[in-house]
Amino acid sequence: MSAVSLNFGEIAYRSPDPRPGHVPGWDAAGVVVQAAADGSGPAVGDRVVTFGWSGAWAELRAVDTRRGPRDYGSWARPRSCSALPT
């Protein structure tokens, strides 16, 4: 991940007793480091934005290619797509 956001919902409704290994976070932006084995989704090196119910605050994030990630190409940098650079 290159950047993440802090959304009201993920802060206000986070679990006071998270399960071991849980990584919070919904939105993130970054660069693909490993493409999907089946060839779906973006290629290694593509810049993407992602959404999921957890995992955005991790160093790396696996994303189901049927639900994202979305390529943001040259129109934006990761830090402009999310609130906090990592």
GROMACS .gro file of C-alpha atoms in nm:
model
   86
    1MET     CA    1   0.000   0.000   0.000
    2SER     CA    2   0.114   0.351  -0.077
    3ALA     CA    3  -0.168   0.535   0.098
    4VAL     CA    4  -0.478   0.463   0.305
    5SER     CA    5  -0.777   0.661   0.424
    6LEU     CA    6  -0.942   0.689   0.762
    7ASN     CA    7  -1.316   0.676   0.706
    8PHE     CA    8  -1.562   0.772   0.976
    9GLY     CA    9  -1.723   0.426   0.968
   10GLU     CA   10  -1.405   0.225   1.009
   11ILE     CA   11  -1.305   0.435   1.309
   12ALA     CA   12  -1.646   0.481   1.474
   13TYR     CA   13  -1.757   0.121   1.429
   14ARG     CA   14  -1.430  -0.063   1.480
   15SER     CA   15  -1.442  -0.355   1.718
   16PRO     CA   16  -1.329  -0.275   2.073
   17ASP     CA   17  -1.203  -0.635   2.089
   18PRO     CA   18  -1.061  -0.726   1.745
   19ARG     CA   19  -0.968  -1.085   1.668
   20PRO     CA   20  -0.596  -1.170   1.656
   21GLY     CA   21  -0.440  -1.087   1.320
   22HIS     CA   22  -0.723  -0.856   1.210
   23VAL     CA   23  -0.604  -0.556   1.007
   24PRO     CA   24  -0.859  -0.274   0.980
   25GLY     CA   25  -0.908  -0.032   0.695
   26TRP     CA   26  -1.140  -0.001   0.396
   27ASP     CA   27  -0.980   0.215   0.123
   28ALA     CA   28  -0.621   0.203   0.002
   29ALA     CA   29  -0.408   0.291  -0.298
   30GLY     CA   30  -0.086   0.131  -0.411
   31VAL     CA   31   0.105  -0.060  -0.677
   32VAL     CA   32   0.041  -0.422  -0.779
   33VAL     CA   33   0.331  -0.642  -0.665
   34GLN     CA   34   0.183  -0.977  -0.775
   35ALA     CA   35  -0.078  -1.023  -1.046
   36ALA     CA   36  -0.365  -1.270  -1.016
   37ALA     CA   37  -0.262  -1.624  -1.116
   38ASP     CA   38  -0.557  -1.651  -1.358
   39GLY     CA   39  -0.458  -1.333  -1.543
   40SER     CA   40  -0.759  -1.132  -1.430
   41GLY     CA   41  -0.706  -0.787  -1.289
   42PRO     CA   42  -0.419  -0.542  -1.328
   43ALA     CA   43  -0.058  -0.629  -1.410
   44VAL     CA   44   0.245  -0.604  -1.182
   45GLY     CA   45   0.342  -0.238  -1.152
   46ASP     CA   46  -0.007  -0.099  -1.220
   47ARG     CA   47  -0.122   0.169  -0.979
   48VAL     CA   48  -0.457   0.086  -0.822
   49VAL     CA   49  -0.715   0.193  -0.565
   50THR     CA   50  -0.896  -0.074  -0.362
   51PHE     CA   51  -1.193  -0.115  -0.131
   52GLY     CA   52  -1.266  -0.393   0.113
   53TRP     CA   53  -1.408  -0.439   0.463
   54SER     CA   54  -1.062  -0.492   0.614
   55GLY     CA   55  -0.691  -0.500   0.535
   56ALA     CA   56  -0.627  -0.152   0.397
   57TRP     CA   57  -0.394  -0.061   0.683
   58ALA     CA   58  -0.163  -0.354   0.602
   59GLU     CA   59   0.166  -0.326   0.416
   60LEU     CA   60   0.032  -0.561   0.145
   61ARG     CA   61  -0.328  -0.638   0.055
   62ALA     CA   62  -0.481  -0.919  -0.151
   63VAL     CA   63  -0.786  -0.804  -0.346
   64ASP     CA   64  -1.048  -1.013  -0.525
   65THR     CA   65  -1.017  -0.905  -0.890
   66ARG     CA   66  -1.394  -0.943  -0.938
   67ARG     CA   67  -1.448  -0.653  -0.692
   68GLY     CA   68  -1.147  -0.435  -0.775
   69PRO     CA   69  -0.876  -0.315  -0.770
   70ARG     CA   70  -0.936  -0.023  -1.002
   71ASP     CA   71  -0.653   0.115  -1.212
   72TYR     CA   72  -0.607   0.486  -1.164
   73GLY     CA   73  -0.336   0.513  -1.429
   74SER     CA   74  -0.164   0.844  -1.476
   75TRP     CA   75  -0.441   1.078  -1.359
   76ALA     CA   76  -0.356   1.060  -0.989
   77ARG     CA   77  -0.090   0.966  -0.740
   78PRO     CA   78  -0.168   0.724  -0.450
   79ARG     CA   79  -0.150   0.999  -0.191
   80SER     CA   80  -0.414   1.203  -0.371
   81CYS     CA   81  -0.650   0.901  -0.379
   82SER     CA   82  -0.634   0.838  -0.004
   83ALA     CA   83  -0.609   1.047   0.307
   84LEU     CA   84  -0.287   0.924   0.470
   85PRO     CA   85   0.040   0.826   0.301
   86THR     CA   86   0.192   0.513   0.452
   0.00000   0.00000   0.00000
